[in-house]
């Protein structure tokens, strides 16, 4: 323990110590004013936030929230990073993804900050024979290449190794990953493939010390709606399956571990992402320790900004999401980071989107100096506790998969898919109720925005686990509105009837306007109901004015032809009002039913 010298500046020295219980009493006092009569730990619990996997974040963390010692960077259990120097030398590896034959885009990335390439090869990407053209002009001794070729892993690996030989790249200089991941491919497509995993691993171990043969890709589980702990558990079960296969083929545990690279998703939930990456290293270190090779447990992590969080509407907001996710990946100690372009959900990215993507890492490394500090979140009571709790949740899910017979058996039985589906169903409920808001989609939508159009990307692999997006339910509603606009020349409309002065109606008028625009329904606030072109209406005002005017105004609106009258506020007894919209209502159900009544197919 470091003892600081007495410099005469005593921290908070003039203030008395405040016990935790006193803070809880103050919290209880505030909660009583809002109608919650709770005391002590219950008061603190009332301010906690429920996460997936049974975890909760509390409003206050102190030294009482103990977690296991994380160790030192570069040493087991590797919570603080797999290398003693972390990313302090040059920052993390900036790795960008390419799915099309576009050598110009590849060179532009490498000339402007990208340090390695992730190539999707095969039927849904770059044809194997075109690898040479895509990598034309690339200094293969300087730029690592990571393949993602699915069923064509063997020919793609063979072609890449041929290019190394043809271009005179020394075998001890080649860097990257051949990308064999049969279980990941099965998760994506529902079909396995006979990849020569052990042959590739043995060749890399014996001839190409800087190349790895296998990828443990957790993205299929994240993209199927899995939680952070499920993503960790699936990656661990996959890696253990590969470890067994490699060691049974004669590789040592150390050699086998050195052939694996792990791929995780980074979301805009920065603390959960940081904790997930730290927990992932701890869990893999535990596996290596159990296998008798504790020094081989330094996990190599490739982190990708989450495709699930990317939206098709107002895609510019994706730049902010990926910035937060990249910051979290860097702070969490990722070795390589791929920032998906903001237009990723729309098709092939353009040059501007690729530039913003690569510059996201560059700004965080060069201008924000994020990589100069090893494990910047380490030591935070909150982060350390969350890391520990997430590690335990991930380990429990890993054990569940092992009880089912391992990753392959869990996939083929459908049990794993059902677990992921259950998690996504629960999250979908939060999205529908806007408990998990999506800026620009479920909150503050802009229905008159000009659509961003991109060239279609190659169709991704399918047939296995589904691919979900947070915006999917709202996107379906917006698509119905777009079709109505194309067919009729106008969007479906709803009239917002503001009662009383602005101070009384502004808050609920704004709420109702945002809510209905999320479904592509245009709010009309000016003029009369008859002039609005709407078939339904919403009353917007204060509770007091509702008691005085709601019944009469609802009757007037119905007399004017309103087929449905909503009230913006909690359900109550207001004759003439057909339904209520309020914070926490099922917005997707309300909007879908409204479009149905309006004849918007």
XYZ file of C-alpha atoms in Angstrom:
601
model
C 0.000 0.000 0.000
C 1.423 3.390 -0.993
C 1.766 5.948 1.804
C 1.502 9.497 0.553
C 3.743 12.161 2.074
C 2.176 14.738 4.379
C 1.898 17.803 2.157
C -0.306 19.783 4.508
C -3.339 19.414 2.267
C -5.663 17.106 4.134
C -8.503 15.959 1.898
C -11.860 16.959 3.418
C -10.050 17.439 6.680
C -12.455 20.094 7.924
C -15.497 17.908 7.435
C -16.691 15.228 9.849
C -16.974 11.643 8.695
C -20.461 10.893 7.369
C -21.748 7.351 7.945
C -23.503 5.550 5.103
C -26.646 5.310 7.197
C -26.895 9.108 7.367
C -26.882 9.289 3.580
C -29.617 6.639 3.463
C -31.739 8.706 5.868
C -31.383 11.742 3.618
C -32.397 9.657 0.604
C -35.428 8.353 2.485
C -36.464 11.919 3.272
C -36.387 12.907 -0.380
C -38.295 9.773 -1.432
C -41.038 10.454 1.115
C -41.757 13.720 -0.686
C -42.457 11.690 -3.826
C -44.783 9.315 -2.001
C -42.366 6.448 -1.282
C -42.191 5.582 2.420
C -38.995 3.522 2.678
C -36.082 3.517 5.105
C -32.442 2.436 5.223
C -31.304 -0.067 2.622
C -34.770 -0.034 1.031
C -34.380 3.672 0.307
C -31.074 3.041 -1.414
C -32.555 0.121 -3.337
C -35.347 2.377 -4.614
C -32.728 4.394 -6.502
C -31.016 1.321 -7.972
C -31.284 0.469 -11.659
C -32.017 -3.059 -12.844
C -29.758 -4.406 -15.573
C -29.943 -7.642 -17.522
C -28.520 -10.840 -16.005
C -30.036 -10.027 -12.632
C -27.534 -7.243 -11.986
C -28.326 -3.894 -10.419
C -26.391 -0.655 -10.342
C -26.716 1.228 -7.105
C -26.770 5.008 -6.694
C -23.686 5.093 -4.485
C -20.558 2.936 -4.281
C -18.068 3.139 -1.437
C -15.124 1.191 -0.085
C -17.669 -1.212 1.398
C -18.378 -2.501 -2.136
C -15.444 -4.848 -2.269
C -14.308 -6.798 -5.296
C -11.384 -9.172 -5.837
C -8.006 -7.571 -6.375
C -7.663 -6.999 -10.148
C -3.913 -7.525 -10.165
C -1.430 -5.706 -12.367
C -1.519 -5.085 -16.126
C 0.147 -7.932 -17.987
C -0.168 -10.410 -15.121
C -2.857 -12.927 -14.178
C -5.803 -12.572 -13.840
C -5.258 -9.943 -16.586
C -8.286 -7.886 -15.523
C -6.278 -4.730 -16.129
C -5.000 -5.866 -19.522
C -3.048 -8.618 -21.191
C 0.094 -6.516 -21.672
C 2.080 -4.669 -19.050
C 2.352 -1.603 -21.287
C -1.336 -1.673 -22.246
C -2.119 0.505 -25.255
C 0.273 3.257 -24.198
C 2.543 2.668 -27.206
C 0.636 3.957 -30.215
C -2.836 3.226 -28.864
C -5.028 0.299 -29.799
C -4.993 -1.327 -33.224
C -7.485 0.556 -35.427
C -9.077 -2.239 -37.457
C -11.618 -1.499 -40.156
C -13.980 -3.926 -41.855
C -14.367 -4.333 -45.608
C -16.971 -6.496 -47.320
C -16.590 -5.418 -50.953
C -13.877 -5.487 -53.609
C -12.699 -1.914 -53.206
C -8.930 -1.593 -53.073
C -9.200 2.206 -53.160
C -11.188 2.246 -49.904
C -8.712 -0.157 -48.297
C -5.726 2.035 -49.188
C -7.562 5.200 -48.113
C -8.178 3.648 -44.686
C -4.566 2.536 -44.279
C -3.205 5.891 -45.388
C -5.381 7.746 -42.889
C -5.075 6.043 -39.536
C -6.249 2.450 -39.911
C -3.595 -0.058 -38.838
C -5.176 -3.441 -39.695
C -7.841 -4.887 -42.004
C -10.819 -7.121 -41.266
C -11.999 -8.702 -44.516
C -15.299 -10.529 -44.968
C -14.484 -13.126 -47.604
C -16.652 -15.620 -49.457
C -20.219 -15.772 -50.666
C -21.343 -12.756 -48.627
C -18.246 -10.647 -49.136
C -15.034 -10.519 -51.121
C -14.522 -13.500 -53.471
C -11.448 -15.514 -52.503
C -9.748 -14.974 -55.913
C -10.170 -11.196 -55.445
C -8.109 -11.059 -52.237
C -5.003 -10.155 -54.202
C -6.789 -7.242 -55.903
C -8.211 -5.947 -52.613
C -4.761 -6.086 -51.012
C -2.958 -4.622 -54.026
C -0.633 -1.903 -52.793
C -0.990 -2.966 -49.140
C 2.263 -3.509 -47.264
C 1.416 -6.897 -45.809
C 4.468 -6.820 -43.567
C 3.040 -3.719 -41.854
C -0.752 -4.141 -41.966
C -2.179 -7.197 -40.195
C -5.035 -8.927 -42.027
C -7.926 -10.670 -40.270
C -10.130 -12.966 -42.344
C -13.798 -13.790 -41.815
C -14.578 -16.378 -44.465
C -16.992 -18.910 -42.977
C -17.175 -22.058 -45.087
C -14.389 -20.714 -47.298
C -11.912 -20.341 -44.443
C -9.488 -22.918 -45.842
C -9.206 -21.492 -49.398
C -9.133 -17.927 -48.051
C -6.343 -18.796 -45.605
C -4.457 -20.586 -48.343
C -4.765 -17.545 -50.627
C -3.577 -15.134 -47.938
C -0.553 -17.290 -47.138
C 0.191 -17.486 -50.863
C 0.147 -13.696 -51.062
C 2.599 -13.507 -48.177
C 4.953 -15.834 -50.016
C 4.473 -14.104 -53.369
C 5.191 -10.653 -51.942
C 8.181 -11.741 -49.908
C 6.671 -11.249 -46.448
C 8.845 -13.072 -43.923
C 6.886 -15.665 -41.978
C 7.893 -14.224 -38.635
C 6.642 -10.799 -39.725
C 3.129 -11.741 -40.888
C 0.444 -10.626 -38.438
C -3.302 -11.167 -38.191
C -5.812 -13.990 -37.954
C -6.996 -16.616 -40.445
C -10.439 -16.405 -38.861
C -11.474 -20.053 -38.473
C -14.633 -20.106 -36.347
C -16.873 -23.098 -37.140
C -19.114 -22.559 -34.123
C -19.552 -18.872 -34.888
C -20.480 -19.748 -38.462
C -22.979 -22.327 -37.238
C -24.518 -19.746 -34.933
C -24.894 -17.415 -37.921
C -26.143 -19.886 -40.511
C -27.360 -22.974 -38.696
C -24.800 -24.989 -40.657
C -21.400 -26.220 -39.599
C -18.377 -26.630 -41.801
C -15.340 -28.866 -41.731
C -12.555 -26.363 -41.321
C -9.060 -27.791 -40.836
C -8.847 -25.952 -37.539
C -6.060 -28.034 -36.058
C -4.024 -27.981 -39.267
C -4.276 -24.194 -39.527
C -3.442 -23.766 -35.853
C -0.466 -26.091 -36.058
C 0.863 -24.324 -39.144
C 0.518 -20.902 -37.526
C 2.172 -22.126 -34.331
C 5.099 -23.688 -36.195
C 5.611 -21.350 -39.156
C 3.818 -18.019 -38.565
C 4.315 -16.942 -34.935
C 2.482 -13.648 -35.497
C -0.597 -15.231 -37.049
C -3.495 -16.730 -35.141
C -5.735 -19.349 -36.675
C -9.031 -19.009 -34.785
C -11.514 -16.310 -33.879
C -13.899 -16.697 -30.964
C -16.636 -14.416 -32.231
C -19.264 -13.407 -29.672
C -21.048 -11.033 -32.061
C -23.581 -13.663 -33.271
C -24.901 -13.930 -29.700
C -24.871 -10.194 -29.105
C -26.660 -9.617 -32.420
C -29.272 -12.237 -31.499
C -30.246 -10.103 -28.513
C -28.010 -11.674 -25.888
C -27.003 -9.884 -22.713
C -23.457 -9.066 -21.664
C -23.231 -12.163 -19.456
C -24.618 -14.371 -22.235
C -22.069 -12.936 -24.638
C -19.313 -13.739 -22.152
C -20.633 -17.231 -21.472
C -20.944 -18.080 -25.169
C -17.432 -16.828 -25.932
C -16.025 -18.842 -23.063
C -17.859 -22.031 -24.100
C -16.719 -21.598 -27.715
C -13.121 -21.008 -26.694
C -13.121 -24.040 -24.392
C -14.466 -26.179 -27.252
C -11.625 -25.020 -29.497
C -9.116 -25.487 -26.685
C -10.212 -29.088 -26.260
C -9.984 -29.738 -29.997
C -6.511 -28.251 -30.312
C -5.014 -29.954 -27.286
C -6.499 -33.309 -28.311
C -4.708 -32.838 -31.641
C -1.388 -32.500 -29.864
C -0.921 -28.779 -29.280
C 0.070 -27.714 -25.791
C -2.317 -25.567 -23.772
C 0.030 -22.618 -24.268
C 0.107 -23.130 -28.034
C -3.651 -23.557 -28.215
C -4.375 -20.409 -26.194
C -2.016 -18.459 -28.447
C -4.157 -19.364 -31.478
C -7.339 -17.694 -30.186
C -8.528 -14.119 -30.633
C -11.781 -13.034 -28.971
C -14.296 -10.652 -30.559
C -16.813 -8.694 -28.471
C -19.336 -5.905 -29.005
C -19.029 -2.440 -27.499
C -22.249 -0.551 -26.862
C -23.096 3.001 -25.855
C -23.482 1.713 -22.272
C -19.896 2.619 -21.547
C -19.531 1.236 -18.021
C -21.134 -2.091 -18.902
C -18.793 -2.383 -21.893
C -15.725 -1.574 -19.794
C -16.773 -4.113 -17.160
C -17.512 -6.750 -19.822
C -14.043 -6.536 -21.363
C -12.356 -6.631 -17.975
C -14.546 -9.577 -16.882
C -13.810 -11.426 -20.147
C -10.073 -11.328 -19.457
C -10.577 -12.514 -15.898
C -12.742 -15.435 -17.023
C -10.341 -16.605 -19.711
C -7.461 -16.329 -17.245
C -9.423 -18.632 -14.936
C -9.809 -21.197 -17.728
C -6.090 -21.066 -18.520
C -5.294 -21.461 -14.836
C -7.591 -24.484 -14.569
C -5.801 -25.984 -17.578
C -2.434 -25.610 -15.880
C -1.162 -22.684 -17.972
C -1.898 -19.493 -16.005
C 0.623 -17.442 -17.974
C -1.185 -18.272 -21.231
C -4.422 -16.647 -20.084
C -3.858 -13.179 -21.548
C -6.868 -12.737 -23.804
C -6.411 -10.922 -27.130
C -9.529 -8.809 -27.681
C -10.980 -7.412 -30.893
C -13.911 -5.134 -30.077
C -16.550 -3.978 -32.577
C -19.055 -1.189 -32.032
C -22.454 -2.807 -31.687
C -24.538 -3.333 -34.861
C -27.596 -3.771 -32.622
C -27.494 -0.134 -31.507
C -27.168 1.306 -35.035
C -30.302 2.983 -36.375
C -31.544 3.503 -39.907
C -33.469 6.664 -39.088
C -31.447 9.742 -38.141
C -28.244 7.718 -38.746
C -26.080 10.717 -37.885
C -26.732 9.983 -34.208
C -24.818 6.731 -34.750
C -21.636 8.813 -34.776
C -22.274 9.678 -31.137
C -23.127 6.090 -30.238
C -19.971 4.716 -31.809
C -17.852 7.415 -30.170
C -19.071 6.405 -26.717
C -18.664 2.723 -27.559
C -15.116 3.272 -28.835
C -14.221 5.224 -25.724
C -15.529 2.331 -23.630
C -13.580 -0.209 -25.695
C -10.379 1.783 -25.263
C -10.939 2.321 -21.558
C -11.764 -1.369 -21.204
C -8.388 -2.355 -22.653
C -9.341 -3.645 -26.112
C -6.351 -4.638 -28.237
C -8.108 -3.867 -31.537
C -11.194 -1.751 -32.202
C -13.469 -1.656 -35.238
C -15.741 1.366 -35.462
C -18.677 0.588 -37.722
C -19.492 3.542 -40.025
C -22.592 5.516 -39.070
C -24.380 4.305 -42.224
C -23.608 0.644 -41.532
C -27.308 -0.262 -41.208
C -28.102 1.301 -44.583
C -25.647 -0.503 -46.870
C -22.076 -0.026 -48.005
C -20.475 2.969 -46.276
C -19.358 5.930 -48.346
C -15.959 7.612 -48.078
C -17.225 10.183 -45.572
C -18.637 7.509 -43.252
C -15.394 5.503 -43.374
C -13.392 8.655 -42.614
C -15.524 9.509 -39.581
C -15.252 5.901 -38.372
C -11.467 5.756 -38.467
C -11.131 9.296 -37.077
C -13.209 8.312 -34.060
C -10.341 6.157 -32.821
C -7.742 8.691 -33.919
C -9.299 11.505 -31.896
C -9.595 9.350 -28.779
C -5.990 8.182 -29.108
C -4.236 11.317 -30.355
C -6.316 14.191 -28.999
C -8.048 12.747 -25.937
C -4.948 10.706 -24.973
C -7.186 7.882 -23.802
C -4.541 5.261 -24.512
C -1.905 6.939 -22.340
C -3.500 5.551 -19.186
C -3.649 1.820 -18.533
C -7.072 0.689 -17.315
C -8.358 4.220 -16.588
C -11.541 2.882 -14.957
C -9.612 0.560 -12.645
C -9.930 1.303 -8.948
C -13.433 2.718 -9.311
C -15.582 0.970 -6.719
C -18.421 0.924 -9.223
C -16.410 -0.525 -12.117
C -14.591 -3.076 -9.979
C -17.840 -4.290 -8.411
C -19.627 -4.391 -11.779
C -16.699 -6.305 -13.287
C -16.899 -8.873 -10.498
C -20.681 -9.286 -10.688
C -20.610 -9.572 -14.474
C -17.792 -12.123 -14.316
C -19.886 -14.297 -12.003
C -22.973 -13.946 -14.221
C -20.928 -14.829 -17.314
C -19.387 -17.820 -15.580
C -22.811 -19.104 -14.558
C -24.053 -18.890 -18.145
C -20.901 -20.668 -19.328
C -21.598 -23.455 -16.825
C -25.182 -23.704 -18.118
C -23.863 -24.213 -21.659
C -21.420 -26.841 -20.451
C -24.243 -28.676 -18.663
C -26.104 -28.722 -21.976
C -23.143 -30.534 -23.526
C -21.051 -27.593 -24.729
C -21.486 -24.806 -27.233
C -22.251 -26.991 -30.261
C -24.879 -29.032 -28.413
C -26.487 -25.916 -26.931
C -26.749 -24.367 -30.391
C -28.170 -27.472 -32.054
C -30.689 -28.223 -29.329
C -32.198 -24.744 -29.574
C -31.736 -24.140 -25.852
C -29.171 -21.407 -26.394
C -31.326 -19.709 -29.006
C -34.289 -19.752 -26.612
C -32.211 -18.188 -23.831
C -31.158 -15.375 -26.153
C -34.720 -14.933 -27.437
C -36.060 -14.646 -23.884
C -33.508 -11.953 -23.103
C -34.373 -10.029 -26.259
C -38.110 -10.310 -25.575
C -37.627 -8.692 -22.176
C -35.488 -5.950 -23.681
C -37.985 -5.426 -26.506
C -40.603 -4.653 -23.878
C -38.385 -1.888 -22.480
C -37.797 -0.526 -25.965
C -41.520 -0.576 -26.740
C -42.251 1.333 -23.542
C -39.337 3.674 -24.210
C -37.745 2.703 -20.906
C -34.695 2.258 -23.096
C -34.933 5.308 -25.368
C -33.515 5.446 -28.900
C -32.630 9.020 -29.749
C -33.906 10.037 -33.160
C -36.187 7.001 -33.334
C -38.349 6.478 -30.258
C -37.370 9.846 -28.777
C -37.142 13.123 -30.731
C -37.808 11.604 -34.161
C -37.690 13.800 -37.242
C -40.242 12.360 -39.637
C -39.528 14.862 -42.395
C -35.821 14.059 -42.535
C -34.333 13.308 -45.917
C -33.499 9.582 -46.088
C -29.852 8.560 -46.357
C -29.422 6.151 -49.264
C -26.479 3.803 -49.735
C -25.498 1.089 -52.183
C -26.752 -2.258 -50.847
C -24.193 -4.290 -48.911
C -23.706 -8.025 -49.530
C -26.463 -10.007 -47.847
C -25.133 -11.174 -44.463
C -25.087 -14.824 -43.471
C -28.374 -16.096 -42.120
C -30.219 -19.280 -41.252
C -29.051 -19.581 -37.672
C -29.594 -17.173 -34.796
C -31.558 -14.049 -35.751
C -30.029 -10.593 -36.090
C -31.922 -7.966 -34.130
C -31.752 -4.194 -33.900
C -33.019 -1.885 -31.224
C -34.925 0.171 -33.802
C -36.667 -2.716 -35.559
C -40.175 -2.251 -34.124
C -40.158 1.497 -34.773
C -38.605 1.002 -38.204
C -41.557 -1.188 -39.186
C -43.964 1.567 -38.132
C -42.015 4.238 -39.987
C -41.941 2.061 -43.110
C -45.747 1.890 -43.038
C -45.907 5.672 -42.823
C -43.445 6.041 -45.705
C -45.547 3.741 -47.883
C -48.648 5.780 -47.044
C -46.823 8.977 -47.958
C -45.725 7.499 -51.288
C -49.251 6.291 -52.074
C -51.272 9.330 -50.941
C -48.869 12.256 -50.856
C -49.237 12.811 -47.110
C -48.480 11.069 -43.849
C -51.154 9.898 -41.412
C -52.016 12.746 -39.054
C -53.230 13.192 -35.510
C -54.625 16.384 -33.997
C -53.174 17.586 -30.680
C -55.772 19.587 -28.767
C -53.996 21.888 -26.317
C -56.157 22.931 -23.384
C -55.415 26.051 -21.372
C -52.270 28.210 -21.328
C -48.862 27.087 -22.595
C -47.630 26.429 -19.075
C -50.397 23.872 -18.632
C -50.144 22.002 -21.931
C -46.579 22.340 -23.281
C -45.036 19.338 -21.507
C -47.724 16.866 -22.562
C -48.057 18.395 -26.016
C -44.336 17.785 -26.552
C -44.637 14.269 -25.151
C -47.540 13.365 -27.451
C -45.845 14.917 -30.472
C -42.697 12.835 -29.907
C -44.681 9.684 -29.244
C -46.738 9.746 -32.425
C -43.863 10.894 -34.635
C -42.002 7.763 -33.507
C -44.610 5.853 -35.513
C -44.480 8.187 -38.501
C -47.732 9.950 -37.541
C -47.607 13.692 -38.155
C -48.906 15.802 -35.244
C -51.045 18.824 -36.086
C -51.250 21.575 -33.464
C -52.630 24.525 -35.401
C -56.174 25.310 -36.475
C -59.221 23.179 -35.775
C -59.724 19.448 -35.902
C -61.813 19.779 -39.065
C -58.961 21.632 -40.797
C -56.245 19.222 -39.669
C -56.940 16.324 -42.003
C -56.657 13.993 -38.996
C -59.031 11.258 -37.956
C -57.941 11.024 -34.303
C -57.030 13.487 -31.575
C -55.088 13.803 -28.315
C -55.995 16.025 -25.377
C -52.942 17.718 -23.885
C -53.030 19.687 -20.632
C -52.650 19.497 -16.861
C -54.539 17.136 -14.585
C -56.492 20.050 -13.135
C -57.710 21.247 -16.530
C -58.568 17.691 -17.545
C -61.031 17.550 -14.657
C -62.653 20.751 -15.882
C -62.567 20.416 -19.673
C -61.640 16.918 -20.879
C -65.172 15.524 -21.113
C -66.552 18.514 -22.993
C -63.641 18.830 -25.422
C -63.640 15.088 -26.108
C -67.332 15.303 -26.946
C -66.698 18.225 -29.303
C -63.911 16.342 -31.082
C -66.102 13.294 -31.572
C -68.925 15.440 -32.846
C -66.410 16.859 -35.368
C -65.595 13.359 -36.587
C -62.761 12.127 -34.363
C -62.823 8.330 -34.396
C -60.547 8.072 -31.362
C -59.725 10.523 -28.589
C -56.590 10.027 -26.501
C -55.623 11.830 -23.334
C -51.959 12.505 -22.619
C -51.649 11.469 -18.997
C -52.167 8.601 -16.610
C -55.405 6.616 -17.068
C -58.345 8.070 -15.168
C -62.105 8.492 -15.334
C -62.725 10.924 -18.187
C -65.961 10.283 -20.133
C -65.485 10.561 -23.871
C -61.790 9.619 -23.719
C -61.095 6.310 -25.472
C -57.459 5.715 -24.469
C -54.482 7.186 -22.668
C -50.846 7.758 -23.608
C -48.316 8.277 -20.856
C -44.677 7.721 -19.951
C -44.168 3.962 -19.781
C -47.114 2.979 -21.981
C -46.472 0.441 -24.737
C -45.718 2.953 -27.479
C -45.279 0.317 -30.177
C -48.685 -1.225 -29.447
C -50.374 2.199 -29.331
C -48.790 3.326 -32.597
C -49.430 0.064 -34.407
C -53.091 0.065 -33.422
C -53.418 3.726 -34.411
C -51.978 3.075 -37.875
C -54.336 0.098 -38.225
C -57.374 2.274 -37.476
C -56.116 4.926 -39.902
C -55.915 2.328 -42.675
C -52.124 2.583 -42.973
C -50.954 -0.841 -44.072
